[in-house]
Amino acid sequence: MTTIAPARTTSRPRTRRNVHHTGRTPYAFIAPFYVLYGLFLIVPVLAALYLSLTEWVGLGTPDFVGLRNYTNLALDTSFHTALGNSLLYVLVSVFIAVPAALLIAQALNTRGLRGRDLFRVAFFVPMVLSPIVIALVYSLLLDQNFGLLNATLKALFGAPSLDWLGDPTLAKISISFVLLWRWVGYLTIFFLAGLQAVPTELYEAAELDGAGKFRQFTTVTLPALKPVTAFVVVTSFISAAQLFDEPYLLTRGGPGESTLSVAMFIYRAAFERQQFGYAAAAGVVLFALVFAVSQILNRALAIGRVS
C-alpha cells in the first residue's frame, strides 16, 4: 500500500522591490502640489528677495546695491504715508467690517425672517461684482457736481456740494465706505455658516437658565464662533493690508497721496518709475509685516490649537 505525501505549500516571499515601490507611491501623489508650490511661491519669493537687493529698470542685468533700497524706504515719506493709509484700511476692515458682518449674520439667522435668501444674495452681490464696475458706480455717486449723494444731501438738508473724492479726509472716508460695502457681505457668509452650526440645545439650555438674548449672544454665540471669527479677522487683515483696487480706481491714490496704499506704492515704483528693485524691497517689507502680524493674530486667537 502506497501513501501519498501531502503537498508542500510554499509562500512566495515579498520582494524588496515591491516594498520600495509601495513606499514611493504616496510621494508620487503629493509631488505635484510641492512642485507647483515651489514654482509659483518659493521661487518668486526668492527672486523678489534677490531683486530687492538690486537696482533694475526692467532691462539689462540688475546691479547689486545691497540694503540701499531698504535704507531709502526707511527715509521715504511717501512709503510712510502709504503705511499709515494701509493701517487705516486694516483698522476699518477688522474693527468695523468684522463686527458689522457678525451683527448682520445674527440678524439673517433669526427664525421666521421673511426673504432671508434674498437678503443673503443682496449682501453677497458686492463681492461678485467687478472692481471696475464698483469704481464706475461710486464715481457717479460721489461726483462733486453731478453725484447722486450730493444731490440727495442738498435736496434733504440744503447741504453744499462736497468733493468726496478730491478732499483728502473725505477721500479716505469714501474709500473706507466702499471697502466696507464690498467686504461686509462676504464676511457675513462665514459668520452665517458658523451660526447655523451652533446646536440649538445650547440656546435652549441658556434660556432655561434665565439668560436673555444678549446673554445668550455673549455666552453661547461668541464662544461657538471663535474659530470662524479668528479666520475672518486674519482674512480681513491680510486683504486690507494688500488693498489696491479701490484707491487705484477711485482716486489714483490722491488727492496727493492721501489714499495711497502700500500695494499702490509698489505699483507706482515698479510700473510708473521703473524702479523694480525698490518696488521689490517695498513688497518684501509688506510681506514681512503681514506675515508677522498674521502670526501674532494666530497665536492670540489660538488658530490651529487643539484644546
Coordinates of N, CA and C in Angstrom, one line a residue, residues 119-131 134 138 178-186 246:
F119 N -32.1 88.5 1.1 CA -31.1 89.4 1.9 C -29.7 88.8 1.8
R120 N -29.6 87.5 1.8 CA -28.2 86.9 1.7 C -27.6 87.2 0.4
V121 N -28.4 87.1 -0.7 CA -27.9 87.4 -2.0 C -27.5 88.8 -2.1
A122 N -28.3 89.7 -1.6 CA -28.1 91.1 -1.7 C -26.8 91.5 -1.0
F123 N -26.5 90.9 0.1 CA -25.3 91.3 0.9 C -24.1 90.7 0.2
F124 N -24.2 89.6 -0.6 CA -23.1 88.9 -1.2 C -22.8 89.5 -2.6
V125 N -23.7 90.2 -3.2 CA -23.5 90.7 -4.6 C -22.3 91.6 -4.7
P126 N -22.0 92.5 -3.8 CA -20.9 93.4 -4.0 C -19.5 92.6 -4.2
M127 N -19.4 91.5 -3.5 CA -18.2 90.7 -3.7 C -18.0 90.1 -5.0
V128 N -19.2 89.8 -5.7 CA -19.2 89.2 -7.0 C -18.9 90.2 -8.1
L129 N -19.3 91.5 -7.9 CA -19.1 92.5 -8.9 C -17.7 92.8 -9.2
S130 N -17.4 93.2 -10.4 CA -16.0 93.6 -10.8 C -15.7 94.9 -10.1
P131 N -14.4 95.0 -9.6 CA -14.0 96.3 -9.0 C -14.1 97.4 -10.0
I134 N -17.7 98.6 -9.8 CA -17.9 99.3 -8.5 C -17.3 100.7 -8.5
Y138 N -19.5 104.1 -8.1 CA -19.3 105.1 -7.0 C -18.7 106.4 -7.5
V178 N -16.5 102.3 0.7 CA -16.5 101.3 -0.4 C -15.9 100.0 0.1
L179 N -14.9 100.0 0.9 CA -14.2 98.8 1.4 C -15.2 98.1 2.3
L180 N -16.0 98.8 3.1 CA -17.0 98.1 4.0 C -18.1 97.6 3.1
W181 N -18.6 98.4 2.2 CA -19.7 97.9 1.3 C -19.3 96.6 0.6
R182 N -18.1 96.5 0.2 CA -17.7 95.4 -0.6 C -17.4 94.1 0.2
W183 N -16.9 94.3 1.4 CA -16.4 93.1 2.2 C -17.4 92.6 3.3
V184 N -18.3 93.5 3.8 CA -19.1 93.1 4.9 C -20.0 91.9 4.5
G185 N -20.6 91.9 3.3 CA -21.4 90.8 2.9 C -20.7 89.5 2.7
Y186 N -19.4 89.6 2.2 CA -18.6 88.4 2.1 C -18.3 87.8 3.4
E246 N -9.6 99.7 -4.8 CA -10.4 100.8 -4.5 C -9.6 102.1 -4.6

